[in-house]
XYZ file of C-alpha atoms in Angstrom:
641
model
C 81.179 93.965 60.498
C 78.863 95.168 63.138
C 80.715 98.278 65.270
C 78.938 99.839 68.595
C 79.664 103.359 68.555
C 79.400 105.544 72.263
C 80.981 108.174 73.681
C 84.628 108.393 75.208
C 85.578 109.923 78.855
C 88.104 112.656 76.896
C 90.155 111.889 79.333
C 93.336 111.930 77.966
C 94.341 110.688 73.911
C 95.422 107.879 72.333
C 93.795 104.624 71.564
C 93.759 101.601 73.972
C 91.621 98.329 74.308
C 89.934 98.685 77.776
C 88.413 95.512 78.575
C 87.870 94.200 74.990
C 86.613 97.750 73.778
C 88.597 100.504 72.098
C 89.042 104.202 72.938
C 89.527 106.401 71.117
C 90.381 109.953 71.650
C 92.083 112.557 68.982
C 92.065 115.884 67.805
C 90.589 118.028 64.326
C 91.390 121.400 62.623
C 88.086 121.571 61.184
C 83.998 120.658 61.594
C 84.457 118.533 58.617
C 83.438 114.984 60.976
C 86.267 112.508 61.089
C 86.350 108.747 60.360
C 88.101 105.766 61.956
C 89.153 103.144 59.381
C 89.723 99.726 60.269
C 91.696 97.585 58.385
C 92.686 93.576 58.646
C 96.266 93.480 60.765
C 97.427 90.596 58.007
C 96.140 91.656 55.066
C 95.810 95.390 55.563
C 92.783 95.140 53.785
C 89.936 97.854 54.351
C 87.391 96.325 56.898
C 85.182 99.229 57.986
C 85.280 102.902 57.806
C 82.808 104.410 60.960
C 81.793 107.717 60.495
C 81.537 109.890 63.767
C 79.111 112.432 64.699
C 79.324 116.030 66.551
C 77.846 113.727 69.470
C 81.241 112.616 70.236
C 83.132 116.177 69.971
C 84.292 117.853 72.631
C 85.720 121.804 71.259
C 88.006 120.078 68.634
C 88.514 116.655 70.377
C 86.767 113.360 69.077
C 86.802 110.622 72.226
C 84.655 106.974 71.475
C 84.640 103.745 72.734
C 84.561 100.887 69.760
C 82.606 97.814 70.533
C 81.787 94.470 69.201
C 85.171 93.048 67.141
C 88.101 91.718 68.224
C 90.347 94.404 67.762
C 93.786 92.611 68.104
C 93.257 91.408 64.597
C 92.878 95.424 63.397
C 95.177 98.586 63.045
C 93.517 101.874 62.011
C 94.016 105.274 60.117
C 92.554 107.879 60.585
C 90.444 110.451 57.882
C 90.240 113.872 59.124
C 90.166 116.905 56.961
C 89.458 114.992 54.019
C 93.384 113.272 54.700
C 93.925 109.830 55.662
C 96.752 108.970 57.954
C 98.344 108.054 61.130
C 97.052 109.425 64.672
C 99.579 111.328 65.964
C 98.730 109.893 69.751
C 98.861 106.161 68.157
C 100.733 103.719 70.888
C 101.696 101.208 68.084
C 103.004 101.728 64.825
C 102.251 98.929 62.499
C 104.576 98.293 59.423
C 108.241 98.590 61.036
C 108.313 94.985 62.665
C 111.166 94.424 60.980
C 114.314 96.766 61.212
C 115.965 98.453 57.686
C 112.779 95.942 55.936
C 113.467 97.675 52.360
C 110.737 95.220 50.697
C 108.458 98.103 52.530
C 109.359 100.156 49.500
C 106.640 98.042 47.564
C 104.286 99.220 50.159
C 105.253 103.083 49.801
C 106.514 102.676 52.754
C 102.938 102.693 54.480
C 102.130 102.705 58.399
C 99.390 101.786 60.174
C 98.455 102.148 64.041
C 97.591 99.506 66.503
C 96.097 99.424 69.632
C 98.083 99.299 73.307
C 97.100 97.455 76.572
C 95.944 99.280 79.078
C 98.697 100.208 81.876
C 96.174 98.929 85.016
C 96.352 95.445 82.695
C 100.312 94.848 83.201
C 101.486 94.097 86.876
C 105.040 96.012 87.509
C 107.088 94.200 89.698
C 108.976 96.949 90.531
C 109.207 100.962 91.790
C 111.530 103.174 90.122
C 114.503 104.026 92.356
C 114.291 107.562 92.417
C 118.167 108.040 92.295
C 119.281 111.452 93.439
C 121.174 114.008 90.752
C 124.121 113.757 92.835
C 123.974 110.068 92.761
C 122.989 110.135 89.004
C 125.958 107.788 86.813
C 124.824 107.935 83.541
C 126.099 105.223 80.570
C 124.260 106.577 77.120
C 124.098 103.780 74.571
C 122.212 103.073 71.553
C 119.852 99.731 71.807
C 120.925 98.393 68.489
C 124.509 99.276 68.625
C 125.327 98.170 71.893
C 124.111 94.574 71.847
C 124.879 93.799 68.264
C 128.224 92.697 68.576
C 128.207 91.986 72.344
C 128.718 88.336 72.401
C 124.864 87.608 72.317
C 122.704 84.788 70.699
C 120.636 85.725 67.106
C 117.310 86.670 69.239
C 118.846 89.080 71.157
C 120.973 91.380 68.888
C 119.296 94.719 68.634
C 116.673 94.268 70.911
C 115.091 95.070 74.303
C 116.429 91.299 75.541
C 119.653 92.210 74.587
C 119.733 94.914 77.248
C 117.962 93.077 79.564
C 120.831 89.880 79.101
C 123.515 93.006 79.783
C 122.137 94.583 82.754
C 124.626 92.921 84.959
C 127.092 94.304 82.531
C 126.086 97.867 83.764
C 125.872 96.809 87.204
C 129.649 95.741 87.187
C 130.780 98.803 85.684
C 128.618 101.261 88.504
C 126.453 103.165 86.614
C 123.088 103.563 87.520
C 121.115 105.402 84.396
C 121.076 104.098 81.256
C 120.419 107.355 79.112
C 118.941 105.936 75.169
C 119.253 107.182 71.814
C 115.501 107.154 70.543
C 113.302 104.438 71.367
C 110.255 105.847 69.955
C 109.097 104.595 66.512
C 110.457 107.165 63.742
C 111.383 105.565 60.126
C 114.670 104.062 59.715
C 114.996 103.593 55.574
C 116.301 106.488 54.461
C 114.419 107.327 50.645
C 113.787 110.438 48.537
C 110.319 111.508 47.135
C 109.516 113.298 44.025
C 106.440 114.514 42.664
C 104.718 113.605 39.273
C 102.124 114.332 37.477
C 99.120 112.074 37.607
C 95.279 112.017 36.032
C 93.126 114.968 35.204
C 97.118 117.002 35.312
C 96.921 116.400 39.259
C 100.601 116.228 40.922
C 101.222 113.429 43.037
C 104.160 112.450 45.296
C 106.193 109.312 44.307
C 108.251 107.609 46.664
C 112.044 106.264 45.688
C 113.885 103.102 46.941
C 115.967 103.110 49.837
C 119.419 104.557 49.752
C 120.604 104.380 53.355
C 119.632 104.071 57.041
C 118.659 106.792 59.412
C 120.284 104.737 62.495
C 120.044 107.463 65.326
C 116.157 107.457 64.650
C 116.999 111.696 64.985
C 113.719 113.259 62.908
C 110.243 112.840 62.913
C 108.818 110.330 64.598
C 105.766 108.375 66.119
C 105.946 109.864 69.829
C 104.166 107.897 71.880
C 105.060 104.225 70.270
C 107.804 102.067 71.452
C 110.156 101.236 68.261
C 108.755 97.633 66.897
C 111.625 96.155 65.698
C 113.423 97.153 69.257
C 110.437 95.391 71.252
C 109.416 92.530 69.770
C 106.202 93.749 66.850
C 102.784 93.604 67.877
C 103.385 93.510 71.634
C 106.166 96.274 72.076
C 104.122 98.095 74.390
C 104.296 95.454 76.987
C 107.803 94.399 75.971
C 108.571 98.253 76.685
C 107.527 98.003 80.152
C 108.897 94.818 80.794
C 112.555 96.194 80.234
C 111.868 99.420 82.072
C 110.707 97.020 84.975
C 113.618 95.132 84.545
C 115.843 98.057 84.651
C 114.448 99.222 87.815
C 114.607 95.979 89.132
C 118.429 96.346 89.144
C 118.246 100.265 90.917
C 118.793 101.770 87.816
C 117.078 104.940 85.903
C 116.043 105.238 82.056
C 116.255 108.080 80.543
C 114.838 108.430 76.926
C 116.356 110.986 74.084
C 113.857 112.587 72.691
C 114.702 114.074 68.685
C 111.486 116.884 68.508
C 110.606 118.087 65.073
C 110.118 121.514 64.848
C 106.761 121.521 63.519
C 105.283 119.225 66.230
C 102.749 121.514 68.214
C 103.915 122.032 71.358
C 100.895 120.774 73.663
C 101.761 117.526 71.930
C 104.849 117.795 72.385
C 104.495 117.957 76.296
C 101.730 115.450 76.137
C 103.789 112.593 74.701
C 106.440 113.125 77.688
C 103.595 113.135 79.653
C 102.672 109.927 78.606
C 105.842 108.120 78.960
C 106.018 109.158 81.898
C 102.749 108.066 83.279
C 102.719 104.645 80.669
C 105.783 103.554 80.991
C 107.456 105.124 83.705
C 110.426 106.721 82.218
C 112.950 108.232 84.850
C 114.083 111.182 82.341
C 114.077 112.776 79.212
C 116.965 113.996 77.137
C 115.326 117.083 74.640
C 116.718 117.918 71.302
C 115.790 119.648 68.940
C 114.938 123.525 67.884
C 111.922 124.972 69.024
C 111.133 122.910 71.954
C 108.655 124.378 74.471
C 111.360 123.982 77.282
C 109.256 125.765 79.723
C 106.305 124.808 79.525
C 107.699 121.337 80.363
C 109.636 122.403 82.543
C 106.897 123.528 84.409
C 104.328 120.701 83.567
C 103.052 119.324 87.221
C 103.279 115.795 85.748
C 107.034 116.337 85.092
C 108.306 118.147 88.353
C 109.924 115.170 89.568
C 111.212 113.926 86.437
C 114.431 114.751 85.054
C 115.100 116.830 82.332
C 118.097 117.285 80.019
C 118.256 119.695 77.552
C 121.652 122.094 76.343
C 120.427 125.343 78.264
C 117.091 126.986 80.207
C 116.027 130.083 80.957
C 117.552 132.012 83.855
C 113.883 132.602 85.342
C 113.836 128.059 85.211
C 117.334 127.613 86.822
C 116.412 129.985 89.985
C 113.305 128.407 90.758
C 113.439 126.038 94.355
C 110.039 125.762 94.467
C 110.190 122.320 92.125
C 112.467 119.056 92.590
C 115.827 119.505 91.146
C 115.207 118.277 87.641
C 116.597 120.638 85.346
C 119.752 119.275 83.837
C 122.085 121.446 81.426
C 123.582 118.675 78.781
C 125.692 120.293 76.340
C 129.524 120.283 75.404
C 131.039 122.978 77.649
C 132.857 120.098 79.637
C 134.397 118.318 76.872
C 136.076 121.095 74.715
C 138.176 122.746 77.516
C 139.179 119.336 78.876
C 140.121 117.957 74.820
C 142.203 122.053 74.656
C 144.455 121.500 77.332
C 144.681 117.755 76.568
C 146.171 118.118 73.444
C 147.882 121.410 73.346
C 145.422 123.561 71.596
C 145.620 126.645 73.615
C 143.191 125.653 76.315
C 142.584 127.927 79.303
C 143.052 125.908 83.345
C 140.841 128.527 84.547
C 137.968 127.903 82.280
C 138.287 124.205 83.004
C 138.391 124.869 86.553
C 135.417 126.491 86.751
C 133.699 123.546 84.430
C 135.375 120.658 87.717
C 133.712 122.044 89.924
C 130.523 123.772 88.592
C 127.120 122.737 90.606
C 123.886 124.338 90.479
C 121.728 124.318 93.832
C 118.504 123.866 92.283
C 119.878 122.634 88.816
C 122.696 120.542 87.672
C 124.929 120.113 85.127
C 126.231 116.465 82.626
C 129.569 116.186 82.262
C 130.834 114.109 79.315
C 134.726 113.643 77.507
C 132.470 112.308 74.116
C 129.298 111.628 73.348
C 127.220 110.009 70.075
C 127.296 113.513 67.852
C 131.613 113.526 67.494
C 134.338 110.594 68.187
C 134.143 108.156 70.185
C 136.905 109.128 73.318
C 139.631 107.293 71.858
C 139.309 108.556 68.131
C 139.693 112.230 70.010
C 143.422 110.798 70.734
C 143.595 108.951 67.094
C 142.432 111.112 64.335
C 143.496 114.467 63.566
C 140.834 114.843 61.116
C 137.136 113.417 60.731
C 136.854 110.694 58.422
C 133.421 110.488 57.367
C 133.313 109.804 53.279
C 131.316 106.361 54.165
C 128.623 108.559 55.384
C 127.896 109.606 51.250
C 128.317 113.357 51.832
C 131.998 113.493 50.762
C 132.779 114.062 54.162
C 130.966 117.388 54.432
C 128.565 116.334 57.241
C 130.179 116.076 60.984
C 131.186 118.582 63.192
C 134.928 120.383 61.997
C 135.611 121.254 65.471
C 136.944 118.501 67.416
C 140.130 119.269 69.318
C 141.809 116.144 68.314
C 145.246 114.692 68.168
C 146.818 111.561 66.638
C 149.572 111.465 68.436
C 151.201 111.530 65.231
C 149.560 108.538 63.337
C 146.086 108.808 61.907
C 144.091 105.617 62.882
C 145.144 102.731 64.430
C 148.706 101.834 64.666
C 150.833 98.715 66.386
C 153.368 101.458 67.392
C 153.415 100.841 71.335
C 154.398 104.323 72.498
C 151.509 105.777 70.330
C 148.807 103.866 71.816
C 150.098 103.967 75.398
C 149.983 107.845 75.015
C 146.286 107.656 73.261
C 145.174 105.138 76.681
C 146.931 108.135 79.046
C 144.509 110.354 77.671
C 141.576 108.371 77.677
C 142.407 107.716 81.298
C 142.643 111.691 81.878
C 139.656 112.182 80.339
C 137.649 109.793 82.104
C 138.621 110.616 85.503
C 138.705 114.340 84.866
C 134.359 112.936 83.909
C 134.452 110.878 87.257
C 136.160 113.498 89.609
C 133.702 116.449 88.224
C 130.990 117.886 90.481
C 128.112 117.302 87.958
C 126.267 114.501 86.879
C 129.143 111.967 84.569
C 128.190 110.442 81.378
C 130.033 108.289 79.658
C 128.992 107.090 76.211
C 128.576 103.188 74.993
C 132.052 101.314 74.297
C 134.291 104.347 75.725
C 135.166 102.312 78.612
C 136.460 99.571 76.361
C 138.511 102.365 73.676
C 135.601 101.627 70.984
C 136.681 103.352 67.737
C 134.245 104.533 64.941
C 137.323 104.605 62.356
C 137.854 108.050 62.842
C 133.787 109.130 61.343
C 132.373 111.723 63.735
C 128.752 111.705 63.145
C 128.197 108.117 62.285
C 124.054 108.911 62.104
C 123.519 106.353 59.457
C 126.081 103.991 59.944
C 124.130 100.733 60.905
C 126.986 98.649 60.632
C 130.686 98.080 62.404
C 131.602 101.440 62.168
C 128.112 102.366 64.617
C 128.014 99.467 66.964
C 130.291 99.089 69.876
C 133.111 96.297 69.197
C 133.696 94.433 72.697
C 137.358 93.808 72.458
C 139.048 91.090 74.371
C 142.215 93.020 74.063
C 144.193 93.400 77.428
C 144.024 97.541 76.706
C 140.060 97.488 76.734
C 139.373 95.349 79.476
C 142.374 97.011 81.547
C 140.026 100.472 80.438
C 137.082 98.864 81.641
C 138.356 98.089 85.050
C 139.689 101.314 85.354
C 136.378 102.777 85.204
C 135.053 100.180 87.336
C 137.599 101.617 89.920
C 136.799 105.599 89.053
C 132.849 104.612 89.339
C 134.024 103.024 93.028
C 136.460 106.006 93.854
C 133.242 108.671 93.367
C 130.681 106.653 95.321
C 133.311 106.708 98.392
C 134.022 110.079 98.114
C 130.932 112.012 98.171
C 132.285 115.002 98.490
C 133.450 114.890 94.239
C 129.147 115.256 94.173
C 127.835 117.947 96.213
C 124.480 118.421 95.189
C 125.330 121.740 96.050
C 128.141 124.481 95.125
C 130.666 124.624 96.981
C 132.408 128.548 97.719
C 136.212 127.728 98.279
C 135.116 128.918 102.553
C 135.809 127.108 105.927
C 132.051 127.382 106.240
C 131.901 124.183 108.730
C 135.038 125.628 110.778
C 136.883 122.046 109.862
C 140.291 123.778 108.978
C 140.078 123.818 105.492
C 137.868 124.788 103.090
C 135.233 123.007 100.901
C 137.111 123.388 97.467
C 141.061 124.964 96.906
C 143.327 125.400 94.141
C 147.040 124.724 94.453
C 150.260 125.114 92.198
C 154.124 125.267 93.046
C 152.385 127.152 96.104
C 150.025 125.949 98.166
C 146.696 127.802 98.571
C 147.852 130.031 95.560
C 145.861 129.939 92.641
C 147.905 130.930 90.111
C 145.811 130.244 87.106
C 146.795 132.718 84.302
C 146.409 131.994 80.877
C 149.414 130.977 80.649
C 149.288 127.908 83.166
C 148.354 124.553 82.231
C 148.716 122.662 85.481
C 145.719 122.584 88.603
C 145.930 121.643 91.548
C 142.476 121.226 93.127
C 141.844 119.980 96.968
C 137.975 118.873 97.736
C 138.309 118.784 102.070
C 136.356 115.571 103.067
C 134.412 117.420 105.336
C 132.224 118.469 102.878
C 131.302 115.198 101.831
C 127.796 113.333 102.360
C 129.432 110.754 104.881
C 130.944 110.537 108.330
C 134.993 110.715 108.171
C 135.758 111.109 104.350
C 139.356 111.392 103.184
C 140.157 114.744 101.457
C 141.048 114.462 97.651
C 143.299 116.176 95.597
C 143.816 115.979 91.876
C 146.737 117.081 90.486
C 145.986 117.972 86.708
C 149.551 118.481 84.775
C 148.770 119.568 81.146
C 152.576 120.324 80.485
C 154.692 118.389 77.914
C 157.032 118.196 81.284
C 156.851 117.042 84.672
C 155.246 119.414 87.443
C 156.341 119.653 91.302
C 152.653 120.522 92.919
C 153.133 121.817 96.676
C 150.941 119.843 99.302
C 148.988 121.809 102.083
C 149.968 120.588 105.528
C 147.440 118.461 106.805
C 146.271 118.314 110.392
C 146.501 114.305 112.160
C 146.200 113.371 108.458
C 148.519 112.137 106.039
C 149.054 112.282 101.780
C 148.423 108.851 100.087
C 148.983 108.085 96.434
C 145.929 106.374 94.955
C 146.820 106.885 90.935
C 148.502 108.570 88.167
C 147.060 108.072 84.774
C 150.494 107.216 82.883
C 149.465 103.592 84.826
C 146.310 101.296 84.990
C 147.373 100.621 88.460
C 144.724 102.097 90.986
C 145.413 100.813 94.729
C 142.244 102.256 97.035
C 144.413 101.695 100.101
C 147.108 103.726 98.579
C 151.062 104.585 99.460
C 152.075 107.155 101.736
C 153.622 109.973 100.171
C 157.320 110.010 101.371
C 157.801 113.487 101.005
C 154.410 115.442 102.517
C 154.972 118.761 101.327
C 155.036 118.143 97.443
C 154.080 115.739 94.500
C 155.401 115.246 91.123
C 153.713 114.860 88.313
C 154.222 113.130 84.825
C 153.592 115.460 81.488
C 150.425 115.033 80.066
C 148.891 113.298 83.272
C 146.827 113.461 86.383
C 147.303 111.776 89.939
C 144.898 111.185 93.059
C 145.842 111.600 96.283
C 144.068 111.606 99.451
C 144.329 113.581 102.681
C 143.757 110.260 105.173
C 143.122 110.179 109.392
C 146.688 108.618 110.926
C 144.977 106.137 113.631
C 147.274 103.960 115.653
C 145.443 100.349 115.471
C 146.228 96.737 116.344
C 147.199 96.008 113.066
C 149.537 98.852 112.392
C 150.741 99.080 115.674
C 151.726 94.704 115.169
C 153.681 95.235 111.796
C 157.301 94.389 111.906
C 159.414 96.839 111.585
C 161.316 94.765 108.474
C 157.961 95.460 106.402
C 158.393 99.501 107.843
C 161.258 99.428 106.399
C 160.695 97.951 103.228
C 157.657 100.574 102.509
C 160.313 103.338 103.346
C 162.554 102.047 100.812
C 159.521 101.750 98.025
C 160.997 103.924 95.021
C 159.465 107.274 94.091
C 159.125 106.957 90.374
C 155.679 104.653 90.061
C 154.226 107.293 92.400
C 155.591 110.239 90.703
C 157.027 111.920 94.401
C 160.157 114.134 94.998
């Protein structure tokens, strides 16, 4: 086979077919000259090794442009430093087409890299929305284990047209960023190597059959190629941009999770977000992982405007204005102190205080009640212990640490009274998420009281236990509205999303300040270490729009009932919107009968709101028989004195 050789542009790596030709551009560690093999996409039979020349090296970069063949009937290795292998910058990973394929195992498990289209060769329909962080409602999910049991045809389980079939899904619930667990190609069958020795006494490495699945994708992995089995083979670059169109499409964000291995070179590293960013045109990126070059991204020009997760940043990061704010701290600091006080385990009202309301004003925070690495939310309120022996580790692997309760039976149960108190918590936990001034996540099938069975780090669980089960119990889709309504509730009231922090002052002169706490007094704080209830008032001043109500939330962590004492409001009145012992949520709300105090349930949370008393013709026109009867409406579903 006839192959035209010339030189690349070097301007940036990574192979691509550019109007029939194909570039080439990669990196050596030595002046031994490099080779690009060629091998038949069927067959994966050797076609053509081409040797390159110093001509075509720039420092320690190689960059050529293939001629002649048709190149979408080839993948490549490459041989550099006397090793053949994968190119670390290759767009398409050949070999995986197939998800958890163990026949691969007569293959040793061998790669190969294809070639993408070029980006100016696919027509987006649409421009990312460019939500704002105080805007930003995320919904993390994994691709596989959302849409495999989601009441979807064969073709569509564990795909990219699985999501695309359930964007309306996310639509209806009021999110706006779908945040994935890798989508990156990294190898999914799970095997052990061990070395032998071979011919002439030389040792070689021997690869073992499959003994599980890494489902998570969390390891090393194939950075800059869209998983094959997620997008459809061959084409899963352009089925890759066809779903982040789509997604966009519907004024949502994607944000991509990113599992770095440590020994990944860090310019690499930074490149590959790079190129997502520019290829694809990914929203975000989530960072895990040790030894991640944090600022050096953070910094990138590319990635100013692109949000960035990661578990903490540099002081000298956090402080600087100059930049978009894009810097997002994603850790667990939100959940533990919220799970402490839910369940009696010595948790501190203060600390979770400070975790409501906590706002950076060029950096934000994610708050979440559970995420993928732990229970699902309603296993924190079913299992007092991880159950994770299915996992093959004897139930060594999994966090220890998870602030659980049963509520007296481990696992599921028919007893009523348990599960009504396991959905009061779920409901606390959610809305404490919803009402919190950062960024809220909530992770796939939590809406709908998903279980896992009690296993906490279900990593290679491809099966029940790891996808989401969407119930058509009356509990989960009750739980789904719900969230519906706290999604609503947030997006009215701007001021639970201040994009900046607020500093408990009357700063606007508005007769009462941005953010209070309240007790048995008002305007007392009272929080000792000691207290378990919170009374927290965000003045609708503050908010984003004209004429917002105030809110309060009235967080009672006793086993008993709490009287909470109302501030006197001026030409405004209280109204009861929800207390999480109920599903019921009424927007238009009840007028508090008694304006100076509240009671609240054990265990549970209401929402009131501080609302403008305007005379209008429909007020003014109501008999005074239905007066009357709302005078008369009994105190006990709202929880008043």
């Amino acid at each position: 086979m006839k192959v035209k050789v010339t030189k690349g542009d070097f301007s940036e790596f990574g192979t691509k077919i550019i109007d029939k030709n194909a570039a080439f551009t990669f990196s050596v560690q030595t002046k031994e000259a490099p080779s690009i093999l060629l091998f038949d996409k069927k067959t994966k039979e050797l076609i053509v090794e081409i040797k390159l020349h110093s001509e075509f090296r720039l420092g320690n970069v190689y960059s050529v442009m293939l001629s002649g063949p048709d190149f979408s009937r080839y993948c490549y290795l490459l041989k550099r430093d006397g090793k053949v292998g994968p190119d670390v910058f290759a767009p398409v990973i050949i070999g995986r087409e197939k998800w958890n394929d163990v026949s691969r195992f007569d293959e040793g498990y061998k790669t190969y890299c294809g070639f993408s289209v070029s980006s100016s060769d696919y027509e987006w329909n649409f421009v990312p929305p460019r939500i704002a962080p105080e805007d930003t409602i995320i919904y993390k999910l994994h691709m596989r284990g959302f849409t495999m049991k989601n009441s979807l045809p064969h073709s569509k389980k564990g795909n990219y047209l699985g999501i695309i079939e359930k964007l309306p899904y996310f639509k209806s619930l009021g999110v706006n960023t779908l945040a994935f667990l890798p989508l990156y190609e990294f190898e999914e069958i799970r095997f052990r190597t061990h070395l032998e020795t071979g011919e002439n006494h030389t040792t070689i490495k021997v690869n073992e059959k499959p003994y599980g699945v890494n489902y998570w994708g969390y390891g090393p992995g194939e950075y800059f190629a869209p998983k094959a089995s997620y997008f459809g083979g061959s084409k899963c670059d352009l089925h890759m941009k066809e779903m982040v169109d789509r997604i966009h499409g519907e004024g949502m964000e994607i944000i991509m999770e990113f599992s770095f291995s440590p020994e990944l070179p860090p310019d690499i590293l930074t490149e590959s977000l790079v190129y997502w960013l520019k290829e694809y045109h990914i929203d975000g990126f989530h960072l895990i992982g040790y030894g991640i070059p944090i600022e050096r991204i953070a910094n990138n020009p590319f990635l100013s405007g692109t949000k960035i997760f990661y578990d903490s940043f540099p002081e000298k990061l956090l402080s600087n204005t100059e930049n978009d704010k894009h810097l997002f701290i994603t850790n667990d600091d939100f959940e533990y102190p919220l799970r402490r006080l839910q369940n009696h385990m010595d948790g501190n009202v203060s600390e979770f205080a400070d975790f409501m309301k906590r706002q950076g004003g060029s950096f934000g925070f994610v708050n979440y009640a559970a995420n993928n690495t732990g229970f699902t939310l309603y296993d924190v309120y079913s299992y007092g212990e991880k159950h994770n022996e299915a996992n093959g580790e004897e139930n060594t692997d999994g966090t220890n640490y998870n602030c659980s309760n049963n509520h007296g039976f481990e696992g599921r149960t028919k007893n009523h009274v348990v599960n009504r108190l396991r959905e009061i918590c779920v409901r606390g936990a959610l809305l404490s998420v919803f009402m919190s001034q950062g960024i809220p996540m909530i992770f796939e099938g939590d809406e709908i009281l998903n279980t896992q069975d009690g296993n906490n780090n279900p990593y290679c669980q491809d099966n029940e236990t790891g996808w989401v089960t969407f119930s058509k119990r009356q509990a989960a889709l009750s739980m789904q509205d719900y969230v519906k309504k706290l999604i609503m509730f947030r997006k009215t009231h701007t001021v639970l999303s201040s994009p900046a922090p607020y500093f408990f002052q009357d700063y606007k002169h508005v007769g009462l300040p941005d953010v209070s706490y309240h007790g048995r007094e008002p305007w007392i704080m009272g929080i000792g270490a000691e207290k378990k209830a919170l009374g927290i008032l965000f003045a609708g001043a503050y908010g984003r729009k004209d004429d917002e109500e105030d809110v309060m939330l009235l967080f009672n962590f006793y086993f008993g009932e709490e009287t909470f004492a109302l501030p006197k409001l001026t030409n405004k009145r209280w109204y009861f919107i929800n207390n999480t012992s109920s599903f019921d949520w009424n927007d238009e709300g009840e007028v508090l009968r008694d304006q100076t105090s509240c009671i609240v349930p054990g265990g549970t949370i209401s929402v009131i709101v501080g609302r403008k008393i305007e005379e209008t013709p429909d007020n003014t026109a109501r008999s005074s028989k239905v007066k009357k009867a709302l005078a008369r409406k009994t105190v006990e579903k709202t929880g008043n004195s």
